[in-house]
Amino acid sequence: MDSVISLRPAPVAGHEVAETVVRLSGFEVMAAVGVNHGEIGRRQPLVIYVELGLGVGAIERLDQTVDYRDIGAAAERLARTHIDLIESFARQLGEACLGMGSVLWARVRIDKPEAVDNGMASVSVMVRAV
């Protein structure tokens, strides 16, 4: 009889996976965002970073986590509509992520490279499921 060797590590006694954090980093969209005269009616780049805290233990299958492509698609949908503030964009993206699987919290950072000369405008928003 052939023996079967498991490729999964054996669980460590006294330990469990309490939380998994899924990240999408450096995702770029061209967005209709801004309130300044030169921003209305044009798209500009946003660089998006998302962290999602999942309320599940060890993850073994895609249906137990969040597909990174879904996060990017949500950002692209928001980018199609004019939103005045990157704070609002970040909150709305975080709220959309709360509806993805077992997400307990979402932290969204948005960099807006063209907002200021010689620097980077940025905002972070955290939303939690209630």
Tab-separated table of N, CA and C in Angstrom:
chain	number	residue	atom	x	y	z
A	1	MET	N	0.846	-1.172	0.000
A	1	MET	CA	0.000	0.000	0.000
A	1	MET	C	0.891	1.234	0.000
A	2	ASP	N	0.575	2.182	-0.894
A	2	ASP	CA	1.343	3.427	-0.963
A	2	ASP	C	0.975	4.332	0.204
A	3	SER	N	1.961	4.989	0.756
A	3	SER	CA	1.661	5.950	1.820
A	3	SER	C	1.427	7.319	1.195
A	4	VAL	N	0.576	8.111	1.815
A	4	VAL	CA	0.252	9.443	1.341
A	4	VAL	C	0.904	10.440	2.275
A	5	ILE	N	1.634	11.370	1.696
A	5	ILE	CA	2.292	12.393	2.488
A	5	ILE	C	1.509	13.690	2.324
A	6	SER	N	1.087	14.270	3.431
A	6	SER	CA	0.355	15.530	3.394
A	6	SER	C	1.321	16.682	3.156
A	7	LEU	N	0.928	17.599	2.279
A	7	LEU	CA	1.741	18.779	2.015
A	7	LEU	C	1.364	19.936	2.935
A	8	ARG	N	0.306	19.784	3.691
A	8	ARG	CA	-0.097	20.808	4.637
A	8	ARG	C	0.693	20.665	5.921
A	9	PRO	N	1.116	21.780	6.475
A	9	PRO	CA	1.804	21.685	7.758
A	9	PRO	C	0.832	21.240	8.846
A	10	ALA	N	1.349	20.500	9.779
A	10	ALA	CA	0.517	20.065	10.898
A	10	ALA	C	0.208	21.265	11.778
A	11	PRO	N	-1.012	21.338	12.339
A	11	PRO	CA	-1.330	22.455	13.227
A	11	PRO	C	-0.411	22.440	14.442
A	12	VAL	N	-0.054	23.622	14.886
A	12	VAL	CA	0.798	23.754	16.056
A	12	VAL	C	-0.108	23.811	17.283
A	13	ALA	N	0.163	22.973	18.235
A	13	ALA	CA	-0.662	22.921	19.438
A	13	ALA	C	-0.683	24.284	20.116
A	14	GLY	N	-1.876	24.719	20.503
A	14	GLY	CA	-2.020	25.971	21.217
A	14	GLY	C	-2.073	27.211	20.338
A	15	HIS	N	-2.129	27.040	19.024
A	15	HIS	CA	-2.178	28.176	18.118
A	15	HIS	C	-3.313	28.007	17.122
A	16	GLU	N	-3.888	29.130	16.739
A	16	GLU	CA	-4.886	29.116	15.681
A	16	GLU	C	-4.780	30.414	14.907
A	17	VAL	N	-5.254	30.411	13.665
A	17	VAL	CA	-5.277	31.627	12.872
A	17	VAL	C	-6.487	32.436	13.324
A	18	ALA	N	-6.238	33.586	13.919
A	18	ALA	CA	-7.315	34.408	14.455
A	18	ALA	C	-7.873	35.367	13.413
A	19	GLU	N	-7.027	35.806	12.502
A	19	GLU	CA	-7.454	36.770	11.502
A	19	GLU	C	-6.512	36.683	10.306
A	20	THR	N	-7.080	36.858	9.141
A	20	THR	CA	-6.293	36.939	7.922
A	20	THR	C	-6.495	38.321	7.338
A	21	VAL	N	-5.421	38.949	6.875
A	21	VAL	CA	-5.500	40.267	6.256
A	21	VAL	C	-5.146	40.117	4.781
A	22	VAL	N	-6.070	40.529	3.923
A	22	VAL	CA	-5.875	40.510	2.482
A	22	VAL	C	-5.515	41.929	2.057
A	23	ARG	N	-4.506	42.060	1.208
A	23	ARG	CA	-4.057	43.380	0.765
A	23	ARG	C	-4.035	43.480	-0.763
A	24	LEU	N	-4.418	44.643	-1.243
A	24	LEU	CA	-4.210	45.020	-2.641
A	24	LEU	C	-3.417	46.317	-2.583
A	25	SER	N	-2.227	46.336	-3.147
A	25	SER	CA	-1.325	47.483	-3.000
A	25	SER	C	-0.940	48.080	-4.341
A	26	GLY	N	-0.909	49.422	-4.380
A	26	GLY	CA	-0.446	50.121	-5.569
A	26	GLY	C	-1.352	49.996	-6.773
A	27	PHE	N	-2.638	49.777	-6.543
A	27	PHE	CA	-3.594	49.625	-7.642
A	27	PHE	C	-3.948	51.010	-8.175
A	28	GLU	N	-3.722	51.240	-9.462
A	28	GLU	CA	-3.934	52.556	-10.046
A	28	GLU	C	-5.218	52.610	-10.864
A	29	VAL	N	-5.957	53.701	-10.664
A	29	VAL	CA	-7.141	53.986	-11.482
A	29	VAL	C	-7.071	55.438	-11.923
A	30	MET	N	-7.698	55.730	-13.028
A	30	MET	CA	-7.882	57.109	-13.476
A	30	MET	C	-9.294	57.485	-13.052
A	31	ALA	N	-9.388	58.452	-12.138
A	31	ALA	CA	-10.665	58.746	-11.499
A	31	ALA	C	-11.119	60.174	-11.745
A	32	ALA	N	-12.409	60.347	-11.783
A	32	ALA	CA	-13.026	61.671	-11.828
A	32	ALA	C	-13.211	62.104	-10.376
A	33	VAL	N	-12.185	62.735	-9.820
A	33	VAL	CA	-12.224	63.103	-8.407
A	33	VAL	C	-11.598	64.481	-8.235
A	34	GLY	N	-12.184	65.280	-7.347
A	34	GLY	CA	-11.611	66.587	-7.043
A	34	GLY	C	-12.630	67.696	-7.070
A	35	VAL	N	-12.305	68.786	-6.366
A	35	VAL	CA	-13.193	69.944	-6.295
A	35	VAL	C	-12.546	71.208	-6.849
A	36	ASN	N	-11.260	71.172	-7.080
A	36	ASN	CA	-10.570	72.346	-7.606
A	36	ASN	C	-10.891	72.546	-9.080
A	37	HIS	N	-10.806	73.803	-9.522
A	37	HIS	CA	-11.177	74.170	-10.894
A	37	HIS	C	-10.518	73.269	-11.940
A	38	GLY	N	-9.244	72.992	-11.811
A	38	GLY	CA	-8.532	72.177	-12.791
A	38	GLY	C	-8.838	70.693	-12.718
A	39	GLU	N	-9.595	70.272	-11.711
A	39	GLU	CA	-9.904	68.842	-11.553
A	39	GLU	C	-11.275	68.454	-12.118
A	40	ILE	N	-12.158	69.421	-12.247
A	40	ILE	CA	-13.512	69.139	-12.715
A	40	ILE	C	-13.477	68.804	-14.205
A	41	GLY	N	-14.110	67.724	-14.577
A	41	GLY	CA	-14.213	67.334	-15.975
A	41	GLY	C	-13.012	66.595	-16.526
A	42	ARG	N	-12.091	66.200	-15.662
A	42	ARG	CA	-10.954	65.405	-16.136
A	42	ARG	C	-10.668	64.282	-15.148
A	43	ARG	N	-10.016	63.283	-15.639
A	43	ARG	CA	-9.613	62.162	-14.789
A	43	ARG	C	-8.169	62.358	-14.369
A	44	GLN	N	-7.854	61.849	-13.189
A	44	GLN	CA	-6.485	61.918	-12.700
A	44	GLN	C	-6.158	60.633	-11.962
A	45	PRO	N	-4.879	60.316	-11.844
A	45	PRO	CA	-4.513	59.030	-11.233
A	45	PRO	C	-4.722	59.034	-9.715
A	46	LEU	N	-5.203	57.895	-9.246
A	46	LEU	CA	-5.241	57.582	-7.819
A	46	LEU	C	-4.492	56.268	-7.648
A	47	VAL	N	-3.718	56.173	-6.581
A	47	VAL	CA	-3.024	54.937	-6.253
A	47	VAL	C	-3.663	54.426	-4.964
A	48	ILE	N	-4.181	53.201	-5.033
A	48	ILE	CA	-5.030	52.674	-3.978
A	48	ILE	C	-4.365	51.503	-3.270
A	49	TYR	N	-4.491	51.524	-1.947
A	49	TYR	CA	-3.993	50.450	-1.088
A	49	TYR	C	-5.158	50.031	-0.202
A	50	VAL	N	-5.470	48.750	-0.196
A	50	VAL	CA	-6.598	48.246	0.581
A	50	VAL	C	-6.118	47.098	1.461
A	51	GLU	N	-6.540	47.115	2.714
A	51	GLU	CA	-6.337	45.992	3.629
A	51	GLU	C	-7.704	45.569	4.129
A	52	LEU	N	-7.974	44.273	4.095
A	52	LEU	CA	-9.243	43.735	4.562
A	52	LEU	C	-8.982	42.716	5.656
A	53	GLY	N	-9.615	42.884	6.798
A	53	GLY	CA	-9.520	41.919	7.880
A	53	GLY	C	-10.650	40.910	7.751
A	54	LEU	N	-10.282	39.655	7.559
A	54	LEU	CA	-11.287	38.596	7.387
A	54	LEU	C	-11.528	37.887	8.708
A	55	GLY	N	-12.776	37.663	9.006
A	55	GLY	CA	-13.150	37.008	10.250
A	55	GLY	C	-13.233	35.506	10.121
A	56	VAL	N	-12.214	34.926	9.551
A	56	VAL	CA	-12.168	33.469	9.419
A	56	VAL	C	-10.802	32.994	9.882
A	57	GLY	N	-10.723	31.740	10.168
A	57	GLY	CA	-9.447	31.151	10.555
A	57	GLY	C	-8.614	30.839	9.335
A	58	ALA	N	-8.009	29.685	9.342
A	58	ALA	CA	-7.148	29.267	8.233
A	58	ALA	C	-7.957	29.208	6.937
A	59	ILE	N	-7.387	29.741	5.880
A	59	ILE	CA	-8.059	29.792	4.581
A	59	ILE	C	-7.404	28.778	3.651
A	60	GLU	N	-8.237	27.943	3.061
A	60	GLU	CA	-7.748	26.900	2.158
A	60	GLU	C	-8.333	27.010	0.755
A	61	ARG	N	-9.436	27.787	0.607
A	61	ARG	CA	-10.114	27.862	-0.687
A	61	ARG	C	-10.451	29.321	-1.021
A	62	LEU	N	-10.564	29.616	-2.318
A	62	LEU	CA	-10.871	30.968	-2.773
A	62	LEU	C	-12.192	31.470	-2.194
A	63	ASP	N	-13.184	30.595	-2.050
A	63	ASP	CA	-14.477	31.056	-1.534
A	63	ASP	C	-14.434	31.409	-0.041
A	64	GLN	N	-13.317	31.217	0.615
A	64	GLN	CA	-13.158	31.601	2.014
A	64	GLN	C	-12.482	32.960	2.169
A	65	THR	N	-12.062	33.552	1.074
A	65	THR	CA	-11.312	34.800	1.125
A	65	THR	C	-11.950	35.810	0.177
A	66	VAL	N	-11.240	36.877	-0.134
A	66	VAL	CA	-11.695	37.889	-1.081
A	66	VAL	C	-10.761	37.866	-2.279
A	67	ASP	N	-11.333	37.827	-3.453
A	67	ASP	CA	-10.557	37.843	-4.685
A	67	ASP	C	-10.047	39.270	-4.906
A	68	TYR	N	-8.751	39.424	-5.078
A	68	TYR	CA	-8.144	40.746	-5.279
A	68	TYR	C	-8.777	41.475	-6.459
A	69	ARG	N	-9.160	40.734	-7.466
A	69	ARG	CA	-9.773	41.341	-8.651
A	69	ARG	C	-11.091	42.022	-8.311
A	70	ASP	N	-11.817	41.496	-7.316
A	70	ASP	CA	-13.075	42.127	-6.899
A	70	ASP	C	-12.824	43.485	-6.250
A	71	ILE	N	-11.744	43.598	-5.499
A	71	ILE	CA	-11.391	44.878	-4.875
A	71	ILE	C	-11.065	45.895	-5.972
A	72	GLY	N	-10.247	45.479	-6.930
A	72	GLY	CA	-9.888	46.359	-8.039
A	72	GLY	C	-11.104	46.765	-8.863
A	73	ALA	N	-12.010	45.835	-9.098
A	73	ALA	CA	-13.215	46.141	-9.871
A	73	ALA	C	-14.090	47.159	-9.141
A	74	ALA	N	-14.174	47.045	-7.830
A	74	ALA	CA	-14.950	48.018	-7.046
A	74	ALA	C	-14.329	49.407	-7.160
A	75	ALA	N	-13.005	49.493	-7.116
A	75	ALA	CA	-12.320	50.780	-7.269
A	75	ALA	C	-12.559	51.358	-8.664
A	76	GLU	N	-12.507	50.513	-9.677
A	76	GLU	CA	-12.731	50.979	-11.044
A	76	GLU	C	-14.160	51.477	-11.242
A	77	ARG	N	-15.145	50.814	-10.610
A	77	ARG	CA	-16.534	51.285	-10.701
A	77	ARG	C	-16.669	52.674	-10.089
A	78	LEU	N	-16.071	52.877	-8.921
A	78	LEU	CA	-16.132	54.189	-8.272
A	78	LEU	C	-15.445	55.257	-9.116
A	79	ALA	N	-14.379	54.902	-9.792
A	79	ALA	CA	-13.598	55.861	-10.573
A	79	ALA	C	-14.377	56.411	-11.761
A	80	ARG	N	-15.434	55.738	-12.171
A	80	ARG	CA	-16.219	56.173	-13.331
A	80	ARG	C	-17.147	57.346	-13.009
A	81	THR	N	-17.464	57.557	-11.745
A	81	THR	CA	-18.386	58.596	-11.320
A	81	THR	C	-17.615	59.696	-10.604
A	82	HIS	N	-17.977	60.946	-10.842
A	82	HIS	CA	-17.276	62.027	-10.149
A	82	HIS	C	-17.560	61.966	-8.649
A	83	ILE	N	-16.490	61.985	-7.878
A	83	ILE	CA	-16.560	62.047	-6.418
A	83	ILE	C	-15.687	63.226	-6.014
A	84	ASP	N	-16.225	64.115	-5.186
A	84	ASP	CA	-15.504	65.338	-4.836
A	84	ASP	C	-14.193	65.081	-4.099
A	85	LEU	N	-14.223	64.233	-3.097
A	85	LEU	CA	-13.080	64.086	-2.193
A	85	LEU	C	-12.526	62.670	-2.198
A	86	ILE	N	-11.190	62.553	-2.070
A	86	ILE	CA	-10.613	61.216	-1.960
A	86	ILE	C	-11.017	60.565	-0.640
A	87	GLU	N	-11.355	61.366	0.367
A	87	GLU	CA	-11.884	60.809	1.616
A	87	GLU	C	-13.183	60.047	1.358
A	88	SER	N	-14.048	60.636	0.536
A	88	SER	CA	-15.313	59.979	0.178
A	88	SER	C	-15.065	58.739	-0.669
A	89	PHE	N	-14.141	58.846	-1.603
A	89	PHE	CA	-13.794	57.702	-2.448
A	89	PHE	C	-13.315	56.549	-1.581
A	90	ALA	N	-12.414	56.833	-0.636
A	90	ALA	CA	-11.872	55.790	0.234
A	90	ALA	C	-12.964	55.152	1.088
A	91	ARG	N	-13.856	55.981	1.652
A	91	ARG	CA	-14.945	55.441	2.478
A	91	ARG	C	-15.859	54.550	1.652
A	92	GLN	N	-16.234	55.014	0.467
A	92	GLN	CA	-17.137	54.229	-0.374
A	92	GLN	C	-16.498	52.913	-0.805
A	93	LEU	N	-15.212	52.946	-1.101
A	93	LEU	CA	-14.524	51.700	-1.458
A	93	LEU	C	-14.477	50.766	-0.256
A	94	GLY	N	-14.186	51.292	0.920
A	94	GLY	CA	-14.183	50.469	2.129
A	94	GLY	C	-15.541	49.843	2.395
A	95	GLU	N	-16.600	50.634	2.226
A	95	GLU	CA	-17.955	50.104	2.425
A	95	GLU	C	-18.271	49.008	1.418
A	96	ALA	N	-17.840	49.178	0.180
A	96	ALA	CA	-18.054	48.134	-0.835
A	96	ALA	C	-17.326	46.856	-0.435
A	97	CYS	N	-16.131	46.992	0.116
A	97	CYS	CA	-15.347	45.822	0.526
A	97	CYS	C	-15.981	45.085	1.699
A	98	LEU	N	-16.710	45.808	2.555
A	98	LEU	CA	-17.379	45.135	3.674
A	98	LEU	C	-18.404	44.116	3.192
A	99	GLY	N	-18.894	44.273	1.989
A	99	GLY	CA	-19.855	43.328	1.429
A	99	GLY	C	-19.219	42.131	0.751
A	100	MET	N	-17.910	42.023	0.807
A	100	MET	CA	-17.200	40.927	0.146
A	100	MET	C	-16.851	39.844	1.156
A	101	GLY	N	-17.566	38.762	1.139
A	101	GLY	CA	-17.228	37.628	2.005
A	101	GLY	C	-17.326	37.953	3.476
A	102	SER	N	-16.358	37.501	4.227
A	102	SER	CA	-16.394	37.645	5.689
A	102	SER	C	-15.499	38.796	6.161
A	103	VAL	N	-15.573	39.932	5.471
A	103	VAL	CA	-14.748	41.088	5.808
A	103	VAL	C	-15.314	41.761	7.057
A	104	LEU	N	-14.473	41.896	8.084
A	104	LEU	CA	-14.856	42.562	9.325
A	104	LEU	C	-14.491	44.039	9.322
A	105	TRP	N	-13.397	44.365	8.652
A	105	TRP	CA	-12.966	45.761	8.566
A	105	TRP	C	-12.198	45.966	7.276
A	106	ALA	N	-12.180	47.214	6.831
A	106	ALA	CA	-11.448	47.587	5.628
A	106	ALA	C	-10.696	48.881	5.908
A	107	ARG	N	-9.425	48.878	5.586
A	107	ARG	CA	-8.595	50.088	5.661
A	107	ARG	C	-8.191	50.433	4.237
A	108	VAL	N	-8.518	51.646	3.824
A	108	VAL	CA	-8.242	52.081	2.453
A	108	VAL	C	-7.368	53.326	2.519
A	109	ARG	N	-6.253	53.285	1.795
A	109	ARG	CA	-5.394	54.454	1.643
A	109	ARG	C	-5.401	54.837	0.178
A	110	ILE	N	-5.533	56.119	-0.077
A	110	ILE	CA	-5.502	56.610	-1.445
A	110	ILE	C	-4.456	57.706	-1.542
A	111	ASP	N	-3.548	57.551	-2.498
A	111	ASP	CA	-2.575	58.586	-2.830
A	111	ASP	C	-3.070	59.288	-4.085
A	112	LYS	N	-2.955	60.608	-4.079
A	112	LYS	CA	-3.389	61.425	-5.219
A	112	LYS	C	-2.168	62.213	-5.708
A	113	PRO	N	-1.404	61.622	-6.626
A	113	PRO	CA	-0.112	62.186	-7.016
A	113	PRO	C	-0.160	63.592	-7.608
A	114	GLU	N	-1.233	63.969	-8.263
A	114	GLU	CA	-1.274	65.265	-8.942
A	114	GLU	C	-1.927	66.365	-8.103
A	115	ALA	N	-2.216	66.105	-6.837
A	115	ALA	CA	-2.939	67.077	-6.017
A	115	ALA	C	-2.085	68.262	-5.595
A	116	VAL	N	-0.812	68.022	-5.318
A	116	VAL	CA	0.067	69.099	-4.866
A	116	VAL	C	1.410	68.996	-5.579
A	117	ASP	N	2.084	70.134	-5.678
A	117	ASP	CA	3.440	70.137	-6.226
A	117	ASP	C	4.402	69.651	-5.142
A	118	ASN	N	5.418	68.939	-5.549
A	118	ASN	CA	6.489	68.513	-4.632
A	118	ASN	C	5.999	67.696	-3.450
A	119	GLY	N	5.018	66.854	-3.663
A	119	GLY	CA	4.539	66.010	-2.571
A	119	GLY	C	3.434	65.091	-3.037
A	120	MET	N	2.859	64.384	-2.089
A	120	MET	CA	1.794	63.426	-2.394
A	120	MET	C	0.661	63.652	-1.397
A	121	ALA	N	-0.510	63.982	-1.911
A	121	ALA	CA	-1.695	64.058	-1.058
A	121	ALA	C	-2.166	62.623	-0.817
A	122	SER	N	-2.592	62.342	0.397
A	122	SER	CA	-2.961	60.977	0.743
A	122	SER	C	-4.009	61.006	1.848
A	123	VAL	N	-4.839	59.993	1.883
A	123	VAL	CA	-5.836	59.852	2.942
A	123	VAL	C	-5.993	58.374	3.266
A	124	SER	N	-6.292	58.076	4.525
A	124	SER	CA	-6.615	56.712	4.951
A	124	SER	C	-7.957	56.739	5.669
A	125	VAL	N	-8.758	55.725	5.382
A	125	VAL	CA	-10.067	55.590	6.011
A	125	VAL	C	-10.199	54.138	6.456
A	126	MET	N	-10.763	53.942	7.642
A	126	MET	CA	-11.037	52.594	8.111
A	126	MET	C	-12.526	52.484	8.402
A	127	VAL	N	-13.154	51.443	7.871
A	127	VAL	CA	-14.564	51.169	8.142
A	127	VAL	C	-14.668	49.773	8.753
A	128	ARG	N	-15.644	49.627	9.621
A	128	ARG	CA	-15.848	48.342	10.292
A	128	ARG	C	-17.292	47.879	10.121
A	129	ALA	N	-17.463	46.575	10.036
A	129	ALA	CA	-18.807	46.017	10.017
A	129	ALA	C	-19.409	46.190	11.409
A	130	VAL	N	-20.682	46.490	11.463
A	130	VAL	CA	-21.356	46.646	12.757
A	130	VAL	C	-22.376	45.574	12.978
